[in-house]
Coordinates of N, CA, C and O in Angstrom, one line a residue:
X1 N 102.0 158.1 150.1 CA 101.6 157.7 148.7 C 100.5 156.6 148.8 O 100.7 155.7 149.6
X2 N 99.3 156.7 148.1 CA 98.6 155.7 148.1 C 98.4 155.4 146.2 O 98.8 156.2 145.4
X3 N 97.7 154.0 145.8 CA 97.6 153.6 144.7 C 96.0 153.4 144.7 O 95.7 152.7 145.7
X4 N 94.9 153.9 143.8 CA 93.5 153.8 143.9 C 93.6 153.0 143.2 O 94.7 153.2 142.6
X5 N 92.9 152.0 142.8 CA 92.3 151.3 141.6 C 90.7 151.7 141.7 O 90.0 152.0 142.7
X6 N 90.5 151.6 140.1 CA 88.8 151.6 140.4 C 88.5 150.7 139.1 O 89.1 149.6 139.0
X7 N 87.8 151.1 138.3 CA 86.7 150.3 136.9 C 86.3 149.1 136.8 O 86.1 148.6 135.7
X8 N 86.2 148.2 138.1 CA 85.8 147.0 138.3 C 84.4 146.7 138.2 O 83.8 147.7 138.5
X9 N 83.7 145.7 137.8 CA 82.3 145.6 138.2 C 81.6 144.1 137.7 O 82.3 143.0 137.8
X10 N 80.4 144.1 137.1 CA 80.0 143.1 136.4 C 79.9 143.2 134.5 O 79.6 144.1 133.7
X11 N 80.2 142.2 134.5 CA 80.0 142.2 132.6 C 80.2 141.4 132.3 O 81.0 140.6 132.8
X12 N 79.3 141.2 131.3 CA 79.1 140.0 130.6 C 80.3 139.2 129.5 O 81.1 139.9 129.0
X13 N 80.2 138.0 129.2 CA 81.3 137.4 128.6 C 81.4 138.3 127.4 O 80.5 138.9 126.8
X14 N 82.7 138.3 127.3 CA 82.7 139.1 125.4 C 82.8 140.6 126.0 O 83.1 141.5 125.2
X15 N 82.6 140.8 126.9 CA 82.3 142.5 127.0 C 84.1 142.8 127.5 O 85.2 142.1 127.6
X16 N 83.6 144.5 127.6 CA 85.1 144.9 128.1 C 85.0 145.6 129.1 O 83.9 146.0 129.5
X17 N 86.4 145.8 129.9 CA 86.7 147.1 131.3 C 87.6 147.9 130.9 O 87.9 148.0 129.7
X18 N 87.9 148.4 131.7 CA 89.5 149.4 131.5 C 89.3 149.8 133.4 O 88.6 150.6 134.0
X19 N 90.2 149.0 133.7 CA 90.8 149.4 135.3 C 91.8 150.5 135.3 O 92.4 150.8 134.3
X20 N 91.9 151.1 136.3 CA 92.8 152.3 136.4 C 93.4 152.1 137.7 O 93.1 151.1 138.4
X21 N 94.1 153.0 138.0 CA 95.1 153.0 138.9 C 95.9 154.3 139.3 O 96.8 154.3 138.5
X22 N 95.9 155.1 139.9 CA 96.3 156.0 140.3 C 96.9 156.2 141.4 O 96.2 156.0 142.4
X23 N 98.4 156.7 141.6 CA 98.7 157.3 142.1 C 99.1 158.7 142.9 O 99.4 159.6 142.1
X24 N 99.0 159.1 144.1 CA 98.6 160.2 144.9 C 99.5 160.4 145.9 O 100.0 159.5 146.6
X25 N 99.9 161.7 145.9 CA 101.1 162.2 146.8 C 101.6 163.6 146.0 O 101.2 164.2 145.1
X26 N 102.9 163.9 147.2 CA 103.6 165.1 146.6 C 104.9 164.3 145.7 O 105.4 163.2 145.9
X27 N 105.3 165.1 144.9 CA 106.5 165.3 144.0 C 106.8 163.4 144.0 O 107.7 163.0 144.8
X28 N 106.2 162.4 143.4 CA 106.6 161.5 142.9 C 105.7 161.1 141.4 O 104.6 161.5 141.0
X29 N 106.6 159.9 140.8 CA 106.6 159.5 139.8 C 106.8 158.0 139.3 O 107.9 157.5 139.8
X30 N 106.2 157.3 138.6 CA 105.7 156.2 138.3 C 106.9 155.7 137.5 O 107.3 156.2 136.5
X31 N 107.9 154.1 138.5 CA 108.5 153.9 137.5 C 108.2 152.7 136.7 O 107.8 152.8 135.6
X32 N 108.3 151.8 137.1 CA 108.0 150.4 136.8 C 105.8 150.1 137.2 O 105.3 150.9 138.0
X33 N 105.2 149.5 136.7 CA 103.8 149.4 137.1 C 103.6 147.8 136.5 O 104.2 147.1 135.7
X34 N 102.4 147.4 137.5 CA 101.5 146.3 136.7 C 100.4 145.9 137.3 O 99.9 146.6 138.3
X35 N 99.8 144.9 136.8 CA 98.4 144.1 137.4 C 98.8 142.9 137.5 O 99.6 142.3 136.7
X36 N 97.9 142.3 138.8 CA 97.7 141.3 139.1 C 96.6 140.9 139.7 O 95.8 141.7 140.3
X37 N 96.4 139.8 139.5 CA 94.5 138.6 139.7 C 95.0 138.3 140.8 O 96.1 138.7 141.3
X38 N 93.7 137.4 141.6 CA 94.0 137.0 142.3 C 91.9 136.4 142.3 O 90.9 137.1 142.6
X39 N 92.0 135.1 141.8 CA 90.6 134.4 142.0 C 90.5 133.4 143.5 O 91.3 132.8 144.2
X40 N 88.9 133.5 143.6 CA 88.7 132.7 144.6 C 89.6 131.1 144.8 O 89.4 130.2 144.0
X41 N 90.2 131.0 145.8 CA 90.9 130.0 145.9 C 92.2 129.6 144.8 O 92.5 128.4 144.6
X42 N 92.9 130.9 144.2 CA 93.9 130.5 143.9 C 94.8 131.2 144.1 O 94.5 131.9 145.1
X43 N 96.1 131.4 143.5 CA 97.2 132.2 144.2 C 97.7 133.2 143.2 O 97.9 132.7 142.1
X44 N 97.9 134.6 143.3 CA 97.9 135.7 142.9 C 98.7 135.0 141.6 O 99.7 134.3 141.6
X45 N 97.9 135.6 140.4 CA 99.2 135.5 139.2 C 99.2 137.4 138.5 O 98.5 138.3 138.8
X46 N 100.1 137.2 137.5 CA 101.0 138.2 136.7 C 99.4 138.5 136.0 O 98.6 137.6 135.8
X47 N 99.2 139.9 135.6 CA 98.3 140.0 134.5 C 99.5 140.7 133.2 O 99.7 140.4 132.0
X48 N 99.8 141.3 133.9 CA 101.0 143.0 132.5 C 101.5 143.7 133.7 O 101.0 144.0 134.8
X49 N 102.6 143.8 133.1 CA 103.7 144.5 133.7 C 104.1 145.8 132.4 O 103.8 145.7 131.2
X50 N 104.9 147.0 133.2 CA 105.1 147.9 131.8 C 106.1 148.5 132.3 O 105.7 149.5 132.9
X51 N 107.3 148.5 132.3 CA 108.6 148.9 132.9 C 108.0 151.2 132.4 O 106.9 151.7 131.9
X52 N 109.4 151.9 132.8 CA 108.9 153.5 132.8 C 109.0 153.2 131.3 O 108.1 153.7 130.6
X53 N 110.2 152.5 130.4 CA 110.1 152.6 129.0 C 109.3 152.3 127.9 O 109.5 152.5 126.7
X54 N 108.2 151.5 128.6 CA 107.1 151.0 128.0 C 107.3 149.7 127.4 O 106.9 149.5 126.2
X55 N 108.0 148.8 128.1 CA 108.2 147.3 127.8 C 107.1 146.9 128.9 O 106.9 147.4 130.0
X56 N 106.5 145.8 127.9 CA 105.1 145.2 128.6 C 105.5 143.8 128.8 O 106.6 143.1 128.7
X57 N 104.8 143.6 129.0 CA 105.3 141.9 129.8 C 104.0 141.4 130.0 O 103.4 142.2 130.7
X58 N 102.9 140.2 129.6 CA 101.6 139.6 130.1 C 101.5 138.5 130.7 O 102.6 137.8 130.6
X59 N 100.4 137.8 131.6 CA 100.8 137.0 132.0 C 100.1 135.7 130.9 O 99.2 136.0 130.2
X60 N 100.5 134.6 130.9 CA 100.1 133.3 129.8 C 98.7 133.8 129.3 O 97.9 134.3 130.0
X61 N 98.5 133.5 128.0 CA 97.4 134.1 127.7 C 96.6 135.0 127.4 O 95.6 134.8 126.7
X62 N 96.8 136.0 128.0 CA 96.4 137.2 127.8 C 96.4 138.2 126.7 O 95.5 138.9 126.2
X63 N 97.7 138.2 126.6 CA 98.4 139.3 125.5 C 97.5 139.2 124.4 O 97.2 138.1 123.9
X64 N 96.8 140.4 123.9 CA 95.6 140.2 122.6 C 94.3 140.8 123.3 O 93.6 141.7 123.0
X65 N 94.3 140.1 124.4 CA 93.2 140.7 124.9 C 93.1 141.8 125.9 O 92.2 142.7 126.1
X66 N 94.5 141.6 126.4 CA 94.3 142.6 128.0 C 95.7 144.0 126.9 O 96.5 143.9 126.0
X67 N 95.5 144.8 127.5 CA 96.8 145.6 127.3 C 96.8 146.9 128.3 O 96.0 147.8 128.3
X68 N 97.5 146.7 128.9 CA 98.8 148.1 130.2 C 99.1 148.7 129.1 O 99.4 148.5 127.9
X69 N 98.9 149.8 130.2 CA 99.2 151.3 129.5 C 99.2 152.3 130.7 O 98.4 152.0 131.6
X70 N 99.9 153.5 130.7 CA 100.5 154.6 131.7 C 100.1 156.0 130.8 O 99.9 156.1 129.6
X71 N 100.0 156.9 131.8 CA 99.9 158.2 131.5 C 100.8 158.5 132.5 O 100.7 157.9 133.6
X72 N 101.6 159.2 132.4 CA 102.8 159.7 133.6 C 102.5 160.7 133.7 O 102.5 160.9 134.9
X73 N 102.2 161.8 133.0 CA 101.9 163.2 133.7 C 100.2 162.9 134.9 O 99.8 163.7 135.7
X74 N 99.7 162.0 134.8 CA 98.4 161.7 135.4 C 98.9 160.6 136.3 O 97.9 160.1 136.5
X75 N 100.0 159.9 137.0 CA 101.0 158.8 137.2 C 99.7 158.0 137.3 O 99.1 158.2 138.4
X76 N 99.0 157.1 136.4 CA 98.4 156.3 136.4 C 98.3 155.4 135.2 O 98.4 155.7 134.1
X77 N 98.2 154.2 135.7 CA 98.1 152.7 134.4 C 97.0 152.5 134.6 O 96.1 152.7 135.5
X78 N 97.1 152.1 133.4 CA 95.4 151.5 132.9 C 95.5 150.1 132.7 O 96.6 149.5 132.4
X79 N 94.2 149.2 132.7 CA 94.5 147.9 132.5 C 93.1 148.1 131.5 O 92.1 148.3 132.1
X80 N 93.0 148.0 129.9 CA 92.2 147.5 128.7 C 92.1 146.2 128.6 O 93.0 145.5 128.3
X81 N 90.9 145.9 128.7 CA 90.4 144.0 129.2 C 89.1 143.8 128.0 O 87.9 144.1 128.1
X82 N 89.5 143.4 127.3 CA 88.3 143.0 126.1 C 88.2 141.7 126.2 O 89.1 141.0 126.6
X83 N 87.0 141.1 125.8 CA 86.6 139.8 125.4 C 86.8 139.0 127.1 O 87.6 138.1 127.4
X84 N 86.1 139.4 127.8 CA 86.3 139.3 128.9 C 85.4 137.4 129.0 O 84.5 136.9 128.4
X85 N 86.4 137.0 129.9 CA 85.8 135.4 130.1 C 85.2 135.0 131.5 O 85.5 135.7 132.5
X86 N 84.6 134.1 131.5 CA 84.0 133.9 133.5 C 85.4 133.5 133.8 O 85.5 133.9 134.9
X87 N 86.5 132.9 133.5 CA 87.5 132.4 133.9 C 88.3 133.4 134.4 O 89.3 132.9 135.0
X88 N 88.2 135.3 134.3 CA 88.6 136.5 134.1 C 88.2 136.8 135.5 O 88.8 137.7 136.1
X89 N 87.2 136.2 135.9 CA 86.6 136.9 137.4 C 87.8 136.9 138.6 O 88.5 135.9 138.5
X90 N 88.1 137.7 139.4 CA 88.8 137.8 140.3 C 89.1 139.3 140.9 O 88.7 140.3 140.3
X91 N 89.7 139.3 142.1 CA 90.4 140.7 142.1 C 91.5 141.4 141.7 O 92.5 141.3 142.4
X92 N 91.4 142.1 140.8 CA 92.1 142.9 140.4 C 93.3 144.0 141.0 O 93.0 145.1 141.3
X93 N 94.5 143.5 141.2 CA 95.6 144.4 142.1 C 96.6 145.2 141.4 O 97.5 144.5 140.9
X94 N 96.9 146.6 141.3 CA 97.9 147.2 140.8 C 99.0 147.0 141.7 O 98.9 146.3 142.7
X95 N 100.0 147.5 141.3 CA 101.0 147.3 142.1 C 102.1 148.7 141.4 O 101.9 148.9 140.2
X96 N 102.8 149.3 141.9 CA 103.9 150.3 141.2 C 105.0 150.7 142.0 O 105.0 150.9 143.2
X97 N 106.1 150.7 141.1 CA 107.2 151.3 142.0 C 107.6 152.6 142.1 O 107.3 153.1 141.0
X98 N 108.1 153.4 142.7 CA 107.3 154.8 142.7 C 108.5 155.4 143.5 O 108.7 155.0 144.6
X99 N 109.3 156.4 142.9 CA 109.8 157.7 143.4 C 109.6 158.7 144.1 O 109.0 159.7 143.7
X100 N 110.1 158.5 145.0 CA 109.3 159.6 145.8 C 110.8 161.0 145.9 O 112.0 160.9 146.1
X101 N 110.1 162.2 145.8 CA 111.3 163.0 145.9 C 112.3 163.2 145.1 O 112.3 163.2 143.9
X102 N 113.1 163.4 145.6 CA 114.8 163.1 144.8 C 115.8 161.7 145.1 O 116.9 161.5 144.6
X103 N 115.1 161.0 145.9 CA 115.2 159.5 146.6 C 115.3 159.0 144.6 O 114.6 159.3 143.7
X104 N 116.4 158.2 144.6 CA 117.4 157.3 143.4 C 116.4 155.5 143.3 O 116.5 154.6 142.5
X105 N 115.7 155.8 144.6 CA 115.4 153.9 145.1 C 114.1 154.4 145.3 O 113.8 155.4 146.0
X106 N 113.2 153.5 144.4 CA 111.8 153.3 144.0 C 111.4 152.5 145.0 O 112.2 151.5 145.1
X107 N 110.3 152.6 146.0 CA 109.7 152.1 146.7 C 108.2 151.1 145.9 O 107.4 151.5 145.1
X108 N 108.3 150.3 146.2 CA 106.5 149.6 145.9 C 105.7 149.2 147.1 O 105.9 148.6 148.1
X109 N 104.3 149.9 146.2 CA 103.3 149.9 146.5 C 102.1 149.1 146.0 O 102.0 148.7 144.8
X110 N 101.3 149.0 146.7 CA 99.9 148.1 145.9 C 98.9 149.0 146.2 O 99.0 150.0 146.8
X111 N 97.9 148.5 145.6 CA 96.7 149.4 145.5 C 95.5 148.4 146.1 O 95.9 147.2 146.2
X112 N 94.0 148.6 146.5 CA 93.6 147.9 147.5 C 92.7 146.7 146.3 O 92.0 145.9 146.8
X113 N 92.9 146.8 145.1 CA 92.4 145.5 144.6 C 90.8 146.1 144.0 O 90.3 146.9 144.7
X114 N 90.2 145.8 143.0 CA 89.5 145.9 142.7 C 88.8 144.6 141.5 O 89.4 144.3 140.5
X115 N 87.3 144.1 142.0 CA 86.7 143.3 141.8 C 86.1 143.3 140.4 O 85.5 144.3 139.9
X116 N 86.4 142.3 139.8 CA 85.8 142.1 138.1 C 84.9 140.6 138.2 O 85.4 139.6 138.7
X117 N 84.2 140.7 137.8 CA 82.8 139.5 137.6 C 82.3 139.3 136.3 O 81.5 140.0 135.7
X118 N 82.7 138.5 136.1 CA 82.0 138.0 134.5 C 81.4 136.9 134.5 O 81.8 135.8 134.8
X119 N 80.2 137.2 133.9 CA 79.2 136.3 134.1 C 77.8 136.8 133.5 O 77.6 137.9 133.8
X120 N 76.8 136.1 132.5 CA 75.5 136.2 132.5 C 74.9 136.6 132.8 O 73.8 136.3 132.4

């Protein structure tokens, strides 16, 4: 099983992303998902969490601007990022717990992180 992330880049304050995440393999399925930061010199925090029932969870602040969301037949979350701030810069990490099989016990996984820059 691997987790891709991609839609990271440069943009300007005020602008928007939408990060993705994808999962790859045989016969599994997405149960629990989220994102997390991780800026130069600080220590990884919570961005959204989204349990399989679609309870969301954000981390301080965000909620309004950022919003998680899943497509399960595509087993991928999305992370929707508006009004983006230079304070927003960092790397970007999925993370998901993930069924593999007929296995009852969800394994987690991360994905290799993908880079957001905001800035002028």
């Amino acid at each position: 099983v691997q987790l891709q992330a991609s839609g990271g880049g440069l943009v300007q304050p005020g602008g928007s992303l939408r990060l993705s995440c994808t999962a790859s393999g045989n016969d599994l399925s997405i149960n629990g998902a989220g994102w997390y930061r991780q800026a130069p010199g600080r220590q990884r925090e919570l961005v959204a969490t989204e349990t399989r029932n679609g309870i969301t969870n954000y981390g301080d602040g965000l909620k309004g601007r950022f919003t998680i969301s899943r497509d399960n037949g595509q087993n991928t979350v999305y992370l929707q990022m508006n009004n983006l701030q230079p304070e927003d810069t960092a790397v970007y990490y999925c993370q998901a717990s993930i069924f593999i099989g007929r296995s009852p016990y969800p394994r987690d996984y991360w994905g290799q992180g993908t880079l957001v820059t905001v800035s002028s």
